[in-house]
Amino acid sequence: MPMQVTLWQKKGLIFEPDGQLDWARTHAQVPTVDVLDAERLRIYFSSRDAGNRSRIGSIDVAAADPRNVLQVRPDPVLGLGALGAFDDCGTMPSWLLDHGGRKYLYYIGWNVRTTVPYHNAIGLAVSDDDGASFQRLHQGPVMDRTAEEPFFCATSCVLIDNGVWRNWYLSCTEWIDTGGVPEPRYHLKYAESRDGVHWERKGIVALDYAGPDEGGIVRASVLREGALYRMWFSYRKTIGYRDDAASSYRIGYAESTDGIVWQRNDALGGIDVSAAGWDAFMVAYPQVLDIGGALHLFYNGNGFGRSGIGYAVAAPCA
């Protein structure tokens, strides 16, 4: 069967930190959206302080027009972890879902390293007050490197499907020395759980590298439509993605009938960089949601979220 085609109409920039908050000097990275009700959306994101340490913050926006920012929360939703913990250098949102009256926020923890720039692992925070506050479920990560996956894991997309928690997550396969600068290479793997905490990882690759020069596949956003699983994600080259727009992040697309074996076609991502402006260099870290019967795409632009969060809506079918 032919793959689904979604073309996106860009609606513009939603939010960029103004630098007035000590913990949010720059960046609004990895937008993670919660539909609060018919009127409001809450967008979680990661901002950085003057020391480049990241914390998770949130804004509330109007569902009818997310460019209408209703509230900017002055304090982080989730700060740095305890000294020596997996997230003592930074926290970054990845996915949020509701289950049993509780909100589950999967996030990325950051450690600074010496041989390579950083190490990531996946943590879990929960909210029992409808997202007003979050507490770490554990001080340690719920997913980290293993004997079979020895480097790091990061962004996760988690859906509960017939009682099974399904996770499409980033898995680093190697660090490459690019003339004295270590660069990570990562793709997307798949895991399952019965409780959202303890994960069974069988090494299943959901999306593999398209070629030897592809260096990163990150931030899966999976949407189930009947018997069809649709995934948007971002991908980049191994070298030059920070300085060369042609090598930097773009948004790709894949489909599956079981959520495990995927058919990839990046030409069907439906969105590209703009000719100028906040998303002219890269488009990255997508999340796709059905809001009021219309598909919405939230994403970052230039500088890995330095230029802020924007969105697009699915164009009407011809």
Tab-separated table of C-alpha atoms in Angstrom:
chain	number	residue	atom	x	y	z
A	1	MET	CA	0.000	0.000	0.000
A	2	PRO	CA	1.211	3.557	-0.651
A	3	MET	CA	2.442	5.479	2.383
A	4	GLN	CA	0.446	8.313	3.907
A	5	VAL	CA	1.365	11.834	2.852
A	6	THR	CA	1.083	14.768	5.261
A	7	LEU	CA	2.135	18.207	4.102
A	8	TRP	CA	2.632	20.743	6.864
A	9	GLN	CA	1.671	24.407	6.820
A	10	LYS	CA	4.053	26.366	9.014
A	11	LYS	CA	2.346	28.677	11.494
A	12	GLY	CA	5.446	30.272	12.960
A	13	LEU	CA	7.387	30.694	16.166
A	14	ILE	CA	5.642	30.068	19.490
A	15	PHE	CA	8.262	30.824	22.103
A	16	GLU	CA	11.908	31.748	22.596
A	17	PRO	CA	13.398	32.475	26.062
A	18	ASP	CA	14.138	36.165	26.597
A	19	GLY	CA	17.102	35.488	28.901
A	20	GLN	CA	15.493	37.064	31.958
A	21	LEU	CA	15.307	33.861	33.998
A	22	ASP	CA	18.580	32.607	35.473
A	23	TRP	CA	17.835	28.980	34.615
A	24	ALA	CA	16.527	29.813	31.111
A	25	ARG	CA	19.089	32.077	29.485
A	26	THR	CA	18.923	30.279	26.138
A	27	HIS	CA	17.146	27.469	24.277
A	28	ALA	CA	13.655	25.972	24.373
A	29	GLN	CA	14.639	22.481	23.304
A	30	VAL	CA	12.638	19.288	22.591
A	31	PRO	CA	9.033	20.569	22.856
A	32	THR	CA	6.915	17.999	24.687
A	33	VAL	CA	3.218	18.835	24.561
A	34	ASP	CA	0.371	17.982	26.940
A	35	VAL	CA	-3.224	18.707	25.917
A	36	LEU	CA	-4.705	20.059	29.157
A	37	ASP	CA	-8.207	20.677	27.805
A	38	ALA	CA	-9.980	22.051	24.751
A	39	GLU	CA	-8.607	25.520	25.471
A	40	ARG	CA	-5.012	25.016	26.657
A	41	LEU	CA	-1.847	23.165	25.820
A	42	ARG	CA	1.172	22.893	28.081
A	43	ILE	CA	4.537	22.730	26.346
A	44	TYR	CA	7.484	21.383	28.316
A	45	PHE	CA	10.967	22.215	27.065
A	46	SER	CA	14.595	22.376	28.125
A	47	SER	CA	16.396	25.681	28.725
A	48	ARG	CA	20.015	26.370	29.646
A	49	ASP	CA	21.596	28.584	32.277
A	50	ALA	CA	24.816	30.585	31.939
A	51	GLY	CA	26.799	27.419	32.692
A	52	ASN	CA	25.060	25.501	29.873
A	53	ARG	CA	23.179	23.293	32.345
A	54	SER	CA	19.655	22.425	31.275
A	55	ARG	CA	16.405	22.290	33.252
A	56	ILE	CA	12.847	21.516	32.242
A	57	GLY	CA	10.393	24.409	32.082
A	58	SER	CA	6.880	24.871	30.738
A	59	ILE	CA	4.549	27.351	29.089
A	60	ASP	CA	0.792	27.255	28.629
A	61	VAL	CA	-0.537	28.260	25.223
A	62	ALA	CA	-3.940	28.567	23.588
A	63	ALA	CA	-5.003	25.378	21.832
A	64	ALA	CA	-6.700	27.332	19.061
A	65	ASP	CA	-3.511	29.295	18.359
A	66	PRO	CA	-0.386	28.090	20.185
A	67	ARG	CA	1.373	31.351	19.301
A	68	ASN	CA	-0.819	32.896	21.999
A	69	VAL	CA	1.301	32.248	25.108
A	70	LEU	CA	-0.941	32.352	28.179
A	71	GLN	CA	1.672	31.731	30.876
A	72	VAL	CA	5.421	31.263	31.202
A	73	ARG	CA	6.199	29.350	34.357
A	74	PRO	CA	8.932	31.254	36.267
A	75	ASP	CA	10.478	28.158	37.896
A	76	PRO	CA	11.659	24.874	36.421
A	77	VAL	CA	9.336	21.893	36.448
A	78	LEU	CA	12.318	19.621	37.034
A	79	GLY	CA	15.733	20.875	38.100
A	80	LEU	CA	19.151	19.267	38.323
A	81	GLY	CA	19.568	15.862	39.913
A	82	ALA	CA	21.504	15.105	43.084
A	83	LEU	CA	25.268	15.518	43.000
A	84	GLY	CA	26.736	12.475	41.304
A	85	ALA	CA	23.411	11.274	39.868
A	86	PHE	CA	22.800	10.633	36.187
A	87	ASP	CA	21.096	14.025	35.756
A	88	ASP	CA	23.239	16.357	37.874
A	89	CYS	CA	24.299	18.399	34.820
A	90	GLY	CA	20.954	18.688	33.108
A	91	THR	CA	17.396	17.508	32.489
A	92	MET	CA	15.545	17.571	29.177
A	93	PRO	CA	11.944	16.428	28.458
A	94	SER	CA	11.316	13.628	26.023
A	95	TRP	CA	7.745	12.306	26.307
A	96	LEU	CA	4.665	12.738	28.482
A	97	LEU	CA	1.611	10.525	28.884
A	98	ASP	CA	-1.310	10.044	31.252
A	99	HIS	CA	-1.963	6.737	32.988
A	100	GLY	CA	-4.142	5.937	35.987
A	101	GLY	CA	-4.640	9.588	36.921
A	102	ARG	CA	-0.893	10.227	36.957
A	103	LYS	CA	1.305	12.025	34.431
A	104	TYR	CA	4.503	10.260	33.416
A	105	LEU	CA	7.303	12.501	32.145
A	106	TYR	CA	10.182	10.643	30.531
A	107	TYR	CA	13.252	12.836	30.431
A	108	ILE	CA	16.935	12.806	29.514
A	109	GLY	CA	19.565	13.155	32.205
A	110	TRP	CA	22.936	14.718	31.411
A	111	ASN	CA	26.416	14.158	32.821
A	112	VAL	CA	29.531	15.983	31.627
A	113	ARG	CA	32.391	13.637	30.736
A	114	THR	CA	36.106	14.020	29.995
A	115	THR	CA	36.897	11.509	27.224
A	116	VAL	CA	33.666	12.409	25.407
A	117	PRO	CA	31.546	15.528	25.960
A	118	TYR	CA	28.599	13.940	27.770
A	119	HIS	CA	26.621	10.886	28.856
A	120	ASN	CA	22.831	10.528	28.663
A	121	ALA	CA	20.306	8.219	30.302
A	122	ILE	CA	16.507	8.173	30.566
A	123	GLY	CA	14.763	9.183	33.778
A	124	LEU	CA	11.117	9.244	34.836
A	125	ALA	CA	9.286	11.904	36.837
A	126	VAL	CA	5.620	11.731	37.810
A	127	SER	CA	2.890	14.207	38.668
A	128	ASP	CA	-0.180	13.558	40.799
A	129	ASP	CA	-1.495	17.135	40.572
A	130	ASP	CA	-2.197	17.335	36.825
A	131	GLY	CA	1.265	18.595	35.948
A	132	ALA	CA	1.536	21.379	38.510
A	133	SER	CA	4.589	19.637	39.969
A	134	PHE	CA	6.765	16.619	39.187
A	135	GLN	CA	8.847	14.347	41.387
A	136	ARG	CA	11.473	11.870	40.302
A	137	LEU	CA	10.158	8.328	40.563
A	138	HIS	CA	13.727	7.197	41.256
A	139	GLN	CA	17.035	8.994	41.779
A	140	GLY	CA	18.524	6.755	39.103
A	141	PRO	CA	17.552	6.244	35.469
A	142	VAL	CA	14.931	3.791	34.211
A	143	MET	CA	17.043	3.194	31.080
A	144	ASP	CA	20.819	3.486	30.792
A	145	ARG	CA	23.651	1.832	28.922
A	146	THR	CA	23.848	-1.952	29.175
A	147	ALA	CA	26.268	-4.734	28.266
A	148	GLU	CA	24.674	-4.857	24.810
A	149	GLU	CA	24.230	-1.073	24.438
A	150	PRO	CA	27.442	0.274	25.965
A	151	PHE	CA	27.287	3.997	25.163
A	152	PHE	CA	24.090	5.890	26.019
A	153	CYS	CA	20.353	6.154	25.429
A	154	ALA	CA	18.299	9.320	25.268
A	155	THR	CA	15.011	10.491	23.698
A	156	SER	CA	12.069	8.169	24.160
A	157	CYS	CA	8.542	7.996	22.753
A	158	VAL	CA	6.232	5.904	24.943
A	159	LEU	CA	2.746	4.646	24.067
A	160	ILE	CA	0.554	2.203	25.998
A	161	ASP	CA	-0.837	-0.295	23.515
A	162	ASN	CA	-3.210	-3.040	24.777
A	163	GLY	CA	-1.561	-2.939	28.199
A	164	VAL	CA	1.980	-2.974	26.825
A	165	TRP	CA	4.194	0.067	27.268
A	166	ARG	CA	6.071	0.548	23.987
A	167	ASN	CA	9.185	2.715	23.732
A	168	TRP	CA	11.009	3.940	20.636
A	169	TYR	CA	14.223	5.355	22.008
A	170	LEU	CA	17.588	6.743	20.923
A	171	SER	CA	20.512	4.346	21.292
A	172	CYS	CA	24.102	5.458	20.733
A	173	THR	CA	26.123	2.873	18.817
A	174	GLU	CA	29.544	4.552	18.864
A	175	TRP	CA	31.576	7.705	19.379
A	176	ILE	CA	33.647	8.748	16.365
A	177	ASP	CA	36.855	10.793	16.571
A	178	THR	CA	36.429	13.483	13.913
A	179	GLY	CA	39.816	15.148	13.977
A	180	GLY	CA	40.016	15.385	17.743
A	181	VAL	CA	36.310	16.108	18.276
A	182	PRO	CA	34.276	13.087	19.452
A	183	GLU	CA	30.882	12.862	17.739
A	184	PRO	CA	28.139	10.419	18.797
A	185	ARG	CA	26.321	8.203	16.324
A	186	TYR	CA	22.839	7.028	17.280
A	187	HIS	CA	19.737	5.425	15.824
A	188	LEU	CA	16.321	4.329	17.153
A	189	LYS	CA	15.634	1.096	19.013
A	190	TYR	CA	12.494	-0.468	20.478
A	191	ALA	CA	11.693	-1.795	23.969
A	192	GLU	CA	8.635	-2.996	25.900
A	193	SER	CA	7.482	-2.834	29.519
A	194	ARG	CA	4.566	-3.884	31.716
A	195	ASP	CA	4.804	-0.916	34.069
A	196	GLY	CA	6.673	1.858	32.230
A	197	VAL	CA	9.633	1.512	34.590
A	198	HIS	CA	11.285	-1.855	33.950
A	199	TRP	CA	12.091	-2.249	30.276
A	200	GLU	CA	12.810	-5.366	28.246
A	201	ARG	CA	15.397	-4.498	25.621
A	202	LYS	CA	16.064	-7.132	22.970
A	203	GLY	CA	18.234	-5.015	20.695
A	204	ILE	CA	15.442	-4.446	18.170
A	205	VAL	CA	16.381	-1.630	15.804
A	206	ALA	CA	13.331	0.416	14.819
A	207	LEU	CA	15.116	2.800	12.429
A	208	ASP	CA	18.672	2.195	11.298
A	209	TYR	CA	21.124	4.502	9.573
A	210	ALA	CA	20.273	5.278	5.957
A	211	GLY	CA	23.965	5.163	5.078
A	212	PRO	CA	27.491	5.421	6.466
A	213	ASP	CA	27.375	9.229	6.551
A	214	GLU	CA	24.218	9.415	8.659
A	215	GLY	CA	25.117	10.178	12.239
A	216	GLY	CA	21.936	10.690	14.211
A	217	ILE	CA	18.291	9.619	14.277
A	218	VAL	CA	16.536	11.170	17.231
A	219	ARG	CA	13.209	11.997	18.918
A	220	ALA	CA	10.702	9.557	17.467
A	221	SER	CA	7.094	10.734	17.611
A	222	VAL	CA	4.762	7.792	16.990
A	223	LEU	CA	1.073	8.237	16.251
A	224	ARG	CA	-1.257	5.260	15.916
A	225	GLU	CA	-4.091	5.607	13.408
A	226	GLY	CA	-6.110	2.400	13.480
A	227	ALA	CA	-3.841	-0.416	12.347
A	228	LEU	CA	-1.181	1.988	11.101
A	229	TYR	CA	1.726	3.359	13.117
A	230	ARG	CA	3.151	6.641	11.823
A	231	MET	CA	6.498	8.012	12.989
A	232	TRP	CA	8.112	11.405	12.557
A	233	PHE	CA	11.724	11.853	13.674
A	234	SER	CA	14.780	14.003	12.991
A	235	TYR	CA	18.018	12.910	11.374
A	236	ARG	CA	21.419	14.420	10.569
A	237	LYS	CA	24.820	13.692	9.069
A	238	THR	CA	27.763	12.505	11.165
A	239	ILE	CA	30.052	15.445	10.360
A	240	GLY	CA	29.350	19.125	9.778
A	241	TYR	CA	25.826	19.237	11.165
A	242	ARG	CA	26.620	22.152	13.497
A	243	ASP	CA	28.049	24.410	10.765
A	244	ASP	CA	26.608	23.174	7.460
A	245	ALA	CA	22.855	23.533	6.985
A	246	ALA	CA	22.786	20.754	4.384
A	247	SER	CA	24.206	18.314	6.961
A	248	SER	CA	22.028	19.423	9.854
A	249	TYR	CA	18.744	18.104	11.198
A	250	ARG	CA	15.737	17.461	8.985
A	251	ILE	CA	12.446	15.761	9.791
A	252	GLY	CA	11.809	12.322	8.319
A	253	TYR	CA	8.910	9.885	8.239
A	254	ALA	CA	8.261	6.154	8.565
A	255	GLU	CA	5.293	3.764	8.764
A	256	SER	CA	4.651	0.365	10.326
A	257	THR	CA	1.803	-2.103	10.722
A	258	ASP	CA	3.133	-3.470	14.033
A	259	GLY	CA	5.318	-0.694	15.482
A	260	ILE	CA	8.411	-2.871	15.129
A	261	VAL	CA	9.243	-3.178	11.428
A	262	TRP	CA	9.270	0.236	9.799
A	263	GLN	CA	9.306	1.514	6.224
A	264	ARG	CA	11.188	4.797	6.021
A	265	ASN	CA	10.712	7.546	3.448
A	266	ASP	CA	12.223	10.879	4.460
A	267	ALA	CA	10.723	12.604	1.438
A	268	LEU	CA	7.334	12.233	3.156
A	269	GLY	CA	8.368	14.208	6.241
A	270	GLY	CA	6.270	17.000	4.758
A	271	ILE	CA	8.348	19.893	6.088
A	272	ASP	CA	11.752	21.446	5.401
A	273	VAL	CA	13.808	24.440	6.437
A	274	SER	CA	12.561	27.915	5.555
A	275	ALA	CA	14.320	30.271	3.159
A	276	ALA	CA	15.170	32.562	6.089
A	277	GLY	CA	14.463	33.013	9.767
A	278	TRP	CA	14.320	30.936	12.928
A	279	ASP	CA	14.135	27.537	11.157
A	280	ALA	CA	16.246	28.196	8.050
A	281	PHE	CA	19.238	26.093	9.221
A	282	MET	CA	17.563	23.054	10.775
A	283	VAL	CA	14.225	21.537	11.743
A	284	ALA	CA	14.496	19.095	14.636
A	285	TYR	CA	12.909	17.161	17.528
A	286	PRO	CA	9.336	16.805	16.217
A	287	GLN	CA	6.238	15.885	18.155
A	288	VAL	CA	3.010	15.219	16.275
A	289	LEU	CA	-0.379	15.294	18.029
A	290	ASP	CA	-4.012	15.226	17.004
A	291	ILE	CA	-5.528	18.357	18.556
A	292	GLY	CA	-9.201	18.957	17.924
A	293	GLY	CA	-9.192	16.619	14.929
A	294	ALA	CA	-6.211	18.269	13.219
A	295	LEU	CA	-2.623	17.058	13.232
A	296	HIS	CA	-0.166	19.515	14.775
A	297	LEU	CA	3.625	19.339	14.491
A	298	PHE	CA	5.727	21.017	17.188
A	299	TYR	CA	9.446	21.311	16.506
A	300	ASN	CA	12.701	23.200	17.053
A	301	GLY	CA	14.572	25.288	14.539
A	302	ASN	CA	18.112	26.637	14.415
A	303	GLY	CA	20.717	25.941	17.062
A	304	PHE	CA	19.112	22.799	18.506
A	305	GLY	CA	16.348	24.890	20.047
A	306	ARG	CA	18.257	28.126	20.601
A	307	SER	CA	15.875	29.913	18.234
A	308	GLY	CA	12.822	28.523	20.021
A	309	ILE	CA	9.745	26.380	19.424
A	310	GLY	CA	7.440	26.598	16.447
A	311	TYR	CA	4.580	24.613	15.010
A	312	ALA	CA	2.805	23.595	11.825
A	313	VAL	CA	-0.573	22.044	11.031
A	314	ALA	CA	-1.469	19.399	8.491
A	315	ALA	CA	-2.534	20.950	5.220
A	316	PRO	CA	-6.071	20.069	4.077
A	317	CYS	CA	-6.249	17.243	1.557
A	318	ALA	CA	-6.707	18.426	-2.026
